[in-house]
PDB file of C-alpha atoms in Angstrom:
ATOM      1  CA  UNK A   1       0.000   0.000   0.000  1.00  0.00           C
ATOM      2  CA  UNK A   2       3.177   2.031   0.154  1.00  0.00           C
ATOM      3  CA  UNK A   3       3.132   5.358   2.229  1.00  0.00           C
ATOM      4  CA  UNK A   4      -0.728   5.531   2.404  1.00  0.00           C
ATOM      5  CA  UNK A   5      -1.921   5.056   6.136  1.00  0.00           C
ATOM      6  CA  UNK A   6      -5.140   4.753   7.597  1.00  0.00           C
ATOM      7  CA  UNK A   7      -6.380   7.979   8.964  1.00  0.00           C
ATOM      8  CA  UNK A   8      -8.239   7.313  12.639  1.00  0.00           C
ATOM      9  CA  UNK A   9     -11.280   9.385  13.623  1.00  0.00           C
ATOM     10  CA  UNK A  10     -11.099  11.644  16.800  1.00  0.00           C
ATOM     11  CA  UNK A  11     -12.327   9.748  19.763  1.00  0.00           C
ATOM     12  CA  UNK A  12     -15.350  10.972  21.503  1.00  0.00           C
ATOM     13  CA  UNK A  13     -14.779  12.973  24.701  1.00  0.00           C
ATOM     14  CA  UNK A  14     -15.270  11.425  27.646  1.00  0.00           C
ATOM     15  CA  UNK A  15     -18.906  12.336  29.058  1.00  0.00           C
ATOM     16  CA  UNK A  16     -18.987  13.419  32.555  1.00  0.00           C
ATOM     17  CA  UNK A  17     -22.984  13.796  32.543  1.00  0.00           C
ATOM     18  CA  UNK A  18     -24.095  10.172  32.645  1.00  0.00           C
ATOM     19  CA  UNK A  19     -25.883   9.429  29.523  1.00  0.00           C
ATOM     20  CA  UNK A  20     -28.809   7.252  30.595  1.00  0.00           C
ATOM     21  CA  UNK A  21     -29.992   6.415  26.399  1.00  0.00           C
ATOM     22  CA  UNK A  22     -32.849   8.523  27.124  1.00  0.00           C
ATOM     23  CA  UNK A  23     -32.234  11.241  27.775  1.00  0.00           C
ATOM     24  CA  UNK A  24     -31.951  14.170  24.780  1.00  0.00           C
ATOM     25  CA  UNK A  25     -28.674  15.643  24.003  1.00  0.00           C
ATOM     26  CA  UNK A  26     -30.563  19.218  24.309  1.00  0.00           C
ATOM     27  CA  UNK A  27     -31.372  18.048  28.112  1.00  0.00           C
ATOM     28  CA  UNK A  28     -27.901  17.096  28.797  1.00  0.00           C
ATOM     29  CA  UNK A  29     -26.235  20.439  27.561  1.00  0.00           C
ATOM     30  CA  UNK A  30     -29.169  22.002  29.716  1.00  0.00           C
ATOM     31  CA  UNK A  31     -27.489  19.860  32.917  1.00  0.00           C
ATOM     32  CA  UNK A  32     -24.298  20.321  32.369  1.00  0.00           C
ATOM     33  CA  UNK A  33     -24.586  24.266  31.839  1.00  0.00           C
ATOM     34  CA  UNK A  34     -26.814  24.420  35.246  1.00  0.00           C
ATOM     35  CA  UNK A  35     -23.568  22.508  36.747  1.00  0.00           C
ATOM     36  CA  UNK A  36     -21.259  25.171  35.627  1.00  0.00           C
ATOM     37  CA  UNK A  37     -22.917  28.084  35.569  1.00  0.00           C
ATOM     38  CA  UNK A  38     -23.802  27.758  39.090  1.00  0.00           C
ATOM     39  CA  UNK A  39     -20.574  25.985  40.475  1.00  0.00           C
ATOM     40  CA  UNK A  40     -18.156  28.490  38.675  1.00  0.00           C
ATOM     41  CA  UNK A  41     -20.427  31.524  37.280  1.00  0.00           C
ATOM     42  CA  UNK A  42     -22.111  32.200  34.104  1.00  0.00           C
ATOM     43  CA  UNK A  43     -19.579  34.703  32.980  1.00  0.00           C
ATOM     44  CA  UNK A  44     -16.353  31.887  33.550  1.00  0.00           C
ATOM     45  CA  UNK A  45     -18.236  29.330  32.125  1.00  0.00           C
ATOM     46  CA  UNK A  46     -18.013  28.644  28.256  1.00  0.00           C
ATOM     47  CA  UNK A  47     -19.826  27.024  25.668  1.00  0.00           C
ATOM     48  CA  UNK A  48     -16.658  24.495  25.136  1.00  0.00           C
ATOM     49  CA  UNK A  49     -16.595  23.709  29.092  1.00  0.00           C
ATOM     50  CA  UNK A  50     -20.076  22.928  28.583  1.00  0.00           C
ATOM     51  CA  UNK A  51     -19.546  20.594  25.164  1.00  0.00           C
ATOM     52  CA  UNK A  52     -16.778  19.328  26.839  1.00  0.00           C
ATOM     53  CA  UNK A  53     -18.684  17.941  29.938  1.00  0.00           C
ATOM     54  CA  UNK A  54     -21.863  16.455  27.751  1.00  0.00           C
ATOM     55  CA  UNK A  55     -19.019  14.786  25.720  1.00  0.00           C
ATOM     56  CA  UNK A  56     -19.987  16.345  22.526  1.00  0.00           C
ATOM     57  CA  UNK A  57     -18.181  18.706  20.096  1.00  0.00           C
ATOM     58  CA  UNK A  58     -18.706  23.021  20.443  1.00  0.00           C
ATOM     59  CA  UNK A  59     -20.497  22.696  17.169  1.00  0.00           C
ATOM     60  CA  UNK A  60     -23.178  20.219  18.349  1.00  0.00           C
ATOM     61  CA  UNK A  61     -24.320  22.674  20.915  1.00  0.00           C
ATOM     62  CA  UNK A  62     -24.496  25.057  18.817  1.00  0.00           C
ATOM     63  CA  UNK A  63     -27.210  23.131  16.721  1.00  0.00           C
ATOM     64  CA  UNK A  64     -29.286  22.945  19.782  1.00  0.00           C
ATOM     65  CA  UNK A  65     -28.758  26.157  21.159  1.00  0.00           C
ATOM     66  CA  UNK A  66     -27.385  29.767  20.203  1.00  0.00           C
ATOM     67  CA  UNK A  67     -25.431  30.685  23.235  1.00  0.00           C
ATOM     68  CA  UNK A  68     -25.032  30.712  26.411  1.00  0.00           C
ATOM     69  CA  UNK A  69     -27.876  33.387  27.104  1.00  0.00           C
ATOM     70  CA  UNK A  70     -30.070  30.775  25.491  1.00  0.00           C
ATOM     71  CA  UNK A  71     -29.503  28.040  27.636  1.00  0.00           C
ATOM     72  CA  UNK A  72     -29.521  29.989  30.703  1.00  0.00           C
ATOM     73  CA  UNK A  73     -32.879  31.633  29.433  1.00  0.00           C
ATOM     74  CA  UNK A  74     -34.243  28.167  28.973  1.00  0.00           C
ATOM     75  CA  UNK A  75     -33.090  27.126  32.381  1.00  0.00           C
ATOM     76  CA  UNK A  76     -34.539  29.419  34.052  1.00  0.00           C
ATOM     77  CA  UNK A  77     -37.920  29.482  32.384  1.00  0.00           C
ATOM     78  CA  UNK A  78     -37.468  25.762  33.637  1.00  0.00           C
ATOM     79  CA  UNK A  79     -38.004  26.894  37.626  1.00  0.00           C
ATOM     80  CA  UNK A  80     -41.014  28.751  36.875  1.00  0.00           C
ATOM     81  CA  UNK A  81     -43.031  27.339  34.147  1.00  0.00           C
ATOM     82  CA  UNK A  82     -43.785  24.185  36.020  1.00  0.00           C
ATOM     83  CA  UNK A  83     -45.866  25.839  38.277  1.00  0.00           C
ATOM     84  CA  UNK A  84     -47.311  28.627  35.627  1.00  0.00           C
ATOM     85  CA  UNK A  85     -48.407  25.587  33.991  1.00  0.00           C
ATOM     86  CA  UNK A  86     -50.218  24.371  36.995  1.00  0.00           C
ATOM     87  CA  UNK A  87     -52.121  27.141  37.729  1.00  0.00           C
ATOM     88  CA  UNK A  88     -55.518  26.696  36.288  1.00  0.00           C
ATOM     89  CA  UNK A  89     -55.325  23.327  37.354  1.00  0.00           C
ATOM     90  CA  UNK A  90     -55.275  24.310  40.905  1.00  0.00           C
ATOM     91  CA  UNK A  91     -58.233  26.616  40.563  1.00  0.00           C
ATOM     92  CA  UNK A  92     -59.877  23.885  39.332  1.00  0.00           C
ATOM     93  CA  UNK A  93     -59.059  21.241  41.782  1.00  0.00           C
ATOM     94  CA  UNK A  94     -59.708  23.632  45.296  1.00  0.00           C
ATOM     95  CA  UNK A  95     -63.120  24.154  46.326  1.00  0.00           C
ATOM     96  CA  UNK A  96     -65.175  27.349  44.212  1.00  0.00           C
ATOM     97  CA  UNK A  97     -64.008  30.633  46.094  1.00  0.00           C
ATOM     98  CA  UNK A  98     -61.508  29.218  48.241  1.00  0.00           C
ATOM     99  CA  UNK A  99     -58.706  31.116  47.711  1.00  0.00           C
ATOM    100  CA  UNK A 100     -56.806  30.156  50.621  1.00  0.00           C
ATOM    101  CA  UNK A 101     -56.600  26.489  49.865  1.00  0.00           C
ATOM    102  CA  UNK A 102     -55.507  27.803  46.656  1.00  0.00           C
ATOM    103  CA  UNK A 103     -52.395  29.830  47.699  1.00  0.00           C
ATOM    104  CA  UNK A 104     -51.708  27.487  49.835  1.00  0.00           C
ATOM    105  CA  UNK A 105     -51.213  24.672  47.172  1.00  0.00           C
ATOM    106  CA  UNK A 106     -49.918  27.136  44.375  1.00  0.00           C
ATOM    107  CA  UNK A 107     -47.167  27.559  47.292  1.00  0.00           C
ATOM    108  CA  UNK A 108     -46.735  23.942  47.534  1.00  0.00           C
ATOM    109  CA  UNK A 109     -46.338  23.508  43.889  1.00  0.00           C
ATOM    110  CA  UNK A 110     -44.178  26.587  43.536  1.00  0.00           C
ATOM    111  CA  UNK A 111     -41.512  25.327  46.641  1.00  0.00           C
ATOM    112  CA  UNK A 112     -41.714  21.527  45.245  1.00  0.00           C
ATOM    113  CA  UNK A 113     -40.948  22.780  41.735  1.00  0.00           C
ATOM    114  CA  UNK A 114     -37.829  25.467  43.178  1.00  0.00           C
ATOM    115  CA  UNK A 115     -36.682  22.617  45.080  1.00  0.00           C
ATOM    116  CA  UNK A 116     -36.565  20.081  42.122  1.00  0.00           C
ATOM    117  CA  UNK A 117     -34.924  22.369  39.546  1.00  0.00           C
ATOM    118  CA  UNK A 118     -31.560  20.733  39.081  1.00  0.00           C
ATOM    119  CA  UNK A 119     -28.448  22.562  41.042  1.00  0.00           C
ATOM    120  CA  UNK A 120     -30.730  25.170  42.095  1.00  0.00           C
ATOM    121  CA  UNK A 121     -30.518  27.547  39.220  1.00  0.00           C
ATOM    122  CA  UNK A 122     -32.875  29.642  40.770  1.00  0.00           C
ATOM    123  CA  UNK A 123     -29.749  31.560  42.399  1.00  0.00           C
ATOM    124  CA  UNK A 124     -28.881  32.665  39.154  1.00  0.00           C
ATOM    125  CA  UNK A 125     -31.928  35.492  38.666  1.00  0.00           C
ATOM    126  CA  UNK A 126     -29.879  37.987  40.075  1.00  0.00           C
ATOM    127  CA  UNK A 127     -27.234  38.178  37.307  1.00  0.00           C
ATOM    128  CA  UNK A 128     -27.347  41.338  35.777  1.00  0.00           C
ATOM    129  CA  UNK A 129     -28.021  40.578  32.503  1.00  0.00           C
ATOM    130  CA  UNK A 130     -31.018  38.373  33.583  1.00  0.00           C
ATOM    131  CA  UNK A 131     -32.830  42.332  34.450  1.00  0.00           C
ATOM    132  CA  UNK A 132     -32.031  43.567  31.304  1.00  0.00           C
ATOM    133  CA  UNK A 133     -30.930  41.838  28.099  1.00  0.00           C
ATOM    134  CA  UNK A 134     -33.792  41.002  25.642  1.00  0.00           C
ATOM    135  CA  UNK A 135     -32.903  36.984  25.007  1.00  0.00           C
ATOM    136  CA  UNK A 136     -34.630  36.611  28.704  1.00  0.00           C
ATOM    137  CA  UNK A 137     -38.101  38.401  27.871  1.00  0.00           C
ATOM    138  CA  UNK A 138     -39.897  35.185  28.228  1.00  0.00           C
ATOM    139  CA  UNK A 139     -38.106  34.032  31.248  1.00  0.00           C
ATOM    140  CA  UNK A 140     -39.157  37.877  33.276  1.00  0.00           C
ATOM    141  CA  UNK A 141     -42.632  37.395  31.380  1.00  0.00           C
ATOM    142  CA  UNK A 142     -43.428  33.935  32.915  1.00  0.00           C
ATOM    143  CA  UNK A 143     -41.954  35.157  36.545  1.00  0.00           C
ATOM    144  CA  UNK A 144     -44.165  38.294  36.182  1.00  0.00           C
ATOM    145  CA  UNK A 145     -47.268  36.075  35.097  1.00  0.00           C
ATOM    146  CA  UNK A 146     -46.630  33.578  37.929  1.00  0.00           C
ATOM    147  CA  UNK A 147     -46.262  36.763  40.277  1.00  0.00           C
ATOM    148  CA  UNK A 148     -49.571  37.804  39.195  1.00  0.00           C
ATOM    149  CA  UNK A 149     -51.615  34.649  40.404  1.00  0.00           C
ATOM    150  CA  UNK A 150     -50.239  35.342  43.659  1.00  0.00           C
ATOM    151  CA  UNK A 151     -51.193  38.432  43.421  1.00  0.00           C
ATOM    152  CA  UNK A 152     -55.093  37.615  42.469  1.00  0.00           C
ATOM    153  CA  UNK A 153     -55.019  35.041  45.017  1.00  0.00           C
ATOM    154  CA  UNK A 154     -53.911  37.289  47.560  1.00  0.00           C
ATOM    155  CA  UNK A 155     -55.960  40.262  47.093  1.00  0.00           C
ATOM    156  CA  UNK A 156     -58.936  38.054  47.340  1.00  0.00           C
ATOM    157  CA  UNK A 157     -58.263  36.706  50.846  1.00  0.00           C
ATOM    158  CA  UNK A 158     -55.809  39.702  52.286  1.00  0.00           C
ATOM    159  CA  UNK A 159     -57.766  42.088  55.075  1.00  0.00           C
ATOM    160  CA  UNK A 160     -58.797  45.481  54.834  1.00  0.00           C
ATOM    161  CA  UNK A 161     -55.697  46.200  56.971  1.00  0.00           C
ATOM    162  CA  UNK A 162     -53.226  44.236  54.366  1.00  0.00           C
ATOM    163  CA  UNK A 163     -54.917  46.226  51.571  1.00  0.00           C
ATOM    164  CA  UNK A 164     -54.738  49.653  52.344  1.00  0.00           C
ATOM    165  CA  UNK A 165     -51.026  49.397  53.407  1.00  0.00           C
ATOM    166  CA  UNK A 166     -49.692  47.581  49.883  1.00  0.00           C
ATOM    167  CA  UNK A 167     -51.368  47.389  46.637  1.00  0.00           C
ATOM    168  CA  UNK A 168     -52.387  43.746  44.796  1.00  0.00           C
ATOM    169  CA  UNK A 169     -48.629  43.598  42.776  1.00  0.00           C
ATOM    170  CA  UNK A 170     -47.055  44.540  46.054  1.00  0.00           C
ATOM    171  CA  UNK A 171     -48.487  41.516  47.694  1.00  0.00           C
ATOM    172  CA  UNK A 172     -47.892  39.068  44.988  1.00  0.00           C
ATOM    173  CA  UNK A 173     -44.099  39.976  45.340  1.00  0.00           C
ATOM    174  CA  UNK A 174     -43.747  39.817  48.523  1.00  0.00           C
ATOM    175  CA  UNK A 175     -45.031  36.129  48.488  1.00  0.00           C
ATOM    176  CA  UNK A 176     -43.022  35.327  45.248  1.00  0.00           C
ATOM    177  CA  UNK A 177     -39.921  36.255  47.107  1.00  0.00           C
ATOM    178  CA  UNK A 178     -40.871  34.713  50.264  1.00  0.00           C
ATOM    179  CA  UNK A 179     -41.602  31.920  48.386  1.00  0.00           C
ATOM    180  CA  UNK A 180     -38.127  31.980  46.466  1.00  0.00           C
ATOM    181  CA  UNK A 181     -36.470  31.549  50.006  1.00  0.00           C
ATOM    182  CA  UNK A 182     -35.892  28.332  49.124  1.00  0.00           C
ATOM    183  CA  UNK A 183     -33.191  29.410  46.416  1.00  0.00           C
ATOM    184  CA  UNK A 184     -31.380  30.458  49.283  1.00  0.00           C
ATOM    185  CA  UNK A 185     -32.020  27.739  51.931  1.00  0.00           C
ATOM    186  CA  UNK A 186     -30.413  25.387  48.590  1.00  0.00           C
ATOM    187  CA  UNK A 187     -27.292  27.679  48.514  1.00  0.00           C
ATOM    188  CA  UNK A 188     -24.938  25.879  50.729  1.00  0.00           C
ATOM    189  CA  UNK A 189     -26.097  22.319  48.908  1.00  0.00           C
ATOM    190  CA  UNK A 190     -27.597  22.379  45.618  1.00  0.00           C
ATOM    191  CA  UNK A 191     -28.898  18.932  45.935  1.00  0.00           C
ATOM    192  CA  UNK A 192     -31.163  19.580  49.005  1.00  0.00           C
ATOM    193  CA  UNK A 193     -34.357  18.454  49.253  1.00  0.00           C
ATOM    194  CA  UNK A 194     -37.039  20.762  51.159  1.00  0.00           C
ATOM    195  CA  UNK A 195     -38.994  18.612  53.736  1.00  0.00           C
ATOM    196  CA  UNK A 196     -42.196  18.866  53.466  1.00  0.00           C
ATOM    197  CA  UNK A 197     -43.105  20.209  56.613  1.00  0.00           C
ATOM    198  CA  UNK A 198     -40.470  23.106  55.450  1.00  0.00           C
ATOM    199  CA  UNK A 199     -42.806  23.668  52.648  1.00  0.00           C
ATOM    200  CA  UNK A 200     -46.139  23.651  54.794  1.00  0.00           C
ATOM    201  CA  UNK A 201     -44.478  26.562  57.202  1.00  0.00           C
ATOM    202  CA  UNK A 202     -43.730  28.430  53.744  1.00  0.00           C
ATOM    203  CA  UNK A 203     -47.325  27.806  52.816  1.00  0.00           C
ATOM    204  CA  UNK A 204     -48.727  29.057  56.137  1.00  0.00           C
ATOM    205  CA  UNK A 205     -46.515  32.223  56.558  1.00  0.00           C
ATOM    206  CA  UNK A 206     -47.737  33.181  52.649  1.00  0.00           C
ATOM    207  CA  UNK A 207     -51.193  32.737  54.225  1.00  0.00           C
ATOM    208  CA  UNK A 208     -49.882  34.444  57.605  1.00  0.00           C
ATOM    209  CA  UNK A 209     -48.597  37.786  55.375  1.00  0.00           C
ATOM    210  CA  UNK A 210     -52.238  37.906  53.827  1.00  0.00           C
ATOM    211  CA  UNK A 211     -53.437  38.581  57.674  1.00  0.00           C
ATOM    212  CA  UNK A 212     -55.634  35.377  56.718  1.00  0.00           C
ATOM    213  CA  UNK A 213     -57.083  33.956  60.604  1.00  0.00           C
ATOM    214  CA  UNK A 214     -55.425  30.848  61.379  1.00  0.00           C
ATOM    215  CA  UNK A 215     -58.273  28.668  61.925  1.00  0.00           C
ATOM    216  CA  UNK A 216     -58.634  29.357  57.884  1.00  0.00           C
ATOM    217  CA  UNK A 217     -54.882  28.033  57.599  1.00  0.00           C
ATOM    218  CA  UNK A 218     -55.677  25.171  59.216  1.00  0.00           C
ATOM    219  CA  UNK A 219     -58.865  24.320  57.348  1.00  0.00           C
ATOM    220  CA  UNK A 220     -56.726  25.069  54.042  1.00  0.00           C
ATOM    221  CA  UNK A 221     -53.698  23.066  54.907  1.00  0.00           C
ATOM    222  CA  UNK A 222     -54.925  19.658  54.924  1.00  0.00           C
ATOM    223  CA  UNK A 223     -57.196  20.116  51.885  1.00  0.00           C
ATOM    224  CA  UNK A 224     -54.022  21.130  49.741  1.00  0.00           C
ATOM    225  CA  UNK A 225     -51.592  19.158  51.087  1.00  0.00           C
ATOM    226  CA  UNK A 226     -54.719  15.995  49.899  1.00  0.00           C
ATOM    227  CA  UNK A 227     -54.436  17.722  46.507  1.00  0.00           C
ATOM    228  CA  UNK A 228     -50.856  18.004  46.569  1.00  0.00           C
ATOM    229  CA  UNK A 229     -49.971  14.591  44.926  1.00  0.00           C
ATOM    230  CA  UNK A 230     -52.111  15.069  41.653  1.00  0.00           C
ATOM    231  CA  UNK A 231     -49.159  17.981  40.894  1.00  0.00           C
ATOM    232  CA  UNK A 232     -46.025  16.105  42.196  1.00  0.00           C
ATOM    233  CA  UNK A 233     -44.427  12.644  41.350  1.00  0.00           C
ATOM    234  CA  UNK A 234     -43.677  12.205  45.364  1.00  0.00           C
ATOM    235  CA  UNK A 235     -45.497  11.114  48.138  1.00  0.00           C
ATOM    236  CA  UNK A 236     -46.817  13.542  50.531  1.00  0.00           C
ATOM    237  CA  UNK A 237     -47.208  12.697  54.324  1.00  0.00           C
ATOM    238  CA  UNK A 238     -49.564  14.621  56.179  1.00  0.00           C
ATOM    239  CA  UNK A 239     -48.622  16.673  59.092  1.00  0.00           C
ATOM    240  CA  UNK A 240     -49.256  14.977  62.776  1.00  0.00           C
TER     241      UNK A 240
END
């Protein structure tokens, strides 16, 4: 055959996100880039880290995505459209015009959904470009819609005292963030779960803020915490 030689292909990286056959390549770039963005920052993270750790070439993630501002956009979306999407199903599981029951579960839904979003990307709505740059419209507009129901929800069962001091959109922020407390109680270890009975208290205190009586808390809790498992792949044990 005389000088000719047989030319070799590249050999694959070596994948450090397990590749379980089923799951999509766009869901492991989505994994890996929550790993890194929020273990070494968004800005010292790079698309070839993130290729790199799926075990695929640059190019291949850019067929699935256009940047990094795209998969962060999509990541975050991910910790609040699971509960957006959940909404009208709640008002249509809780009893007509009980509104506490409601907020109650949305909160349930809301904290389960923070607490399952992988490596608790949640921390990373602060960055600066998150409040500003155009490729997260849809991320701010889905936070801004899911602030809203809690804002309905909680003008309908706040007092007279709640409502003269802070308007409906006041209210529904206040909860979101209380709500988004669990961001920060996953800071120290991304992989926390949130006990349930962490979740109740969160529940109650949303409830609490509204100036709702407690006897209504505890008539709401148990009824939403029943409900609880039609939104969640997890069993739910009710409090003693």
């Amino acid at each position: 055959m005389g000088n000719m030689t047989t030319r070799r292909s590249r050999p694959g990286r070596p994948r450090h996100v397990p590749d379980s056959g089923t799951t999509s390549p766009r869901d492991q770039i989505l994994d890996a880039a929550s790993r890194l963005f929020v273990s070494q920052g968004f800005a010292a993270t790079s698309t070839r880290e993130i290729a790199d750790m799926v075990g695929i070439r640059q190019a291949s993630l850019y067929y699935h995505f256009a940047g990094k501002d795209e998969i962060l956009g999509e990541l975050l979306r991910r910790s609040v459209r699971p509960t957006t999407d959940k909404v009208e199903k709640i008002l249509d599981q809780v009893p007509p015009l009980d509104y506490e029951t409601a907020l109650y579960l949305l909160v349930l839904v809301d904290v389960r959904t923070l607490a399952d979003v992988p490596h608790n990307v949640g921390m990373l709505y602060q960055l600066p470009d998150v409040a500003k740059c155009e490729v997260y419209d849809e991320f701010r507009n889905e936070h801004a819609e899911l602030a809203g129901h809690y804002a309905h929800l909680a003008g309908e069962i706040a007092s007279k005292t709640v409502r003269s001091t802070v308007s409906r959109k006041q209210l529904g922020d206040l909860l979101i963030q209380q709500v988004e407390g669990v961001i920060n109680m996953r800071t120290e270890d991304p992989n926390r779960r949130i006990p349930c009975r962490e979740a109740w208290a969160i529940a109650a205190t949303c409830l609490r803020i509204c100036d709702v009586p407690q006897e209504k808390i505890d008539a709401a809790a148990p009824i939403a915490i029943d409900l609880l498992p039609q939104f969640i792949d997890e069993k739910v044990v009710e409090p003693a």
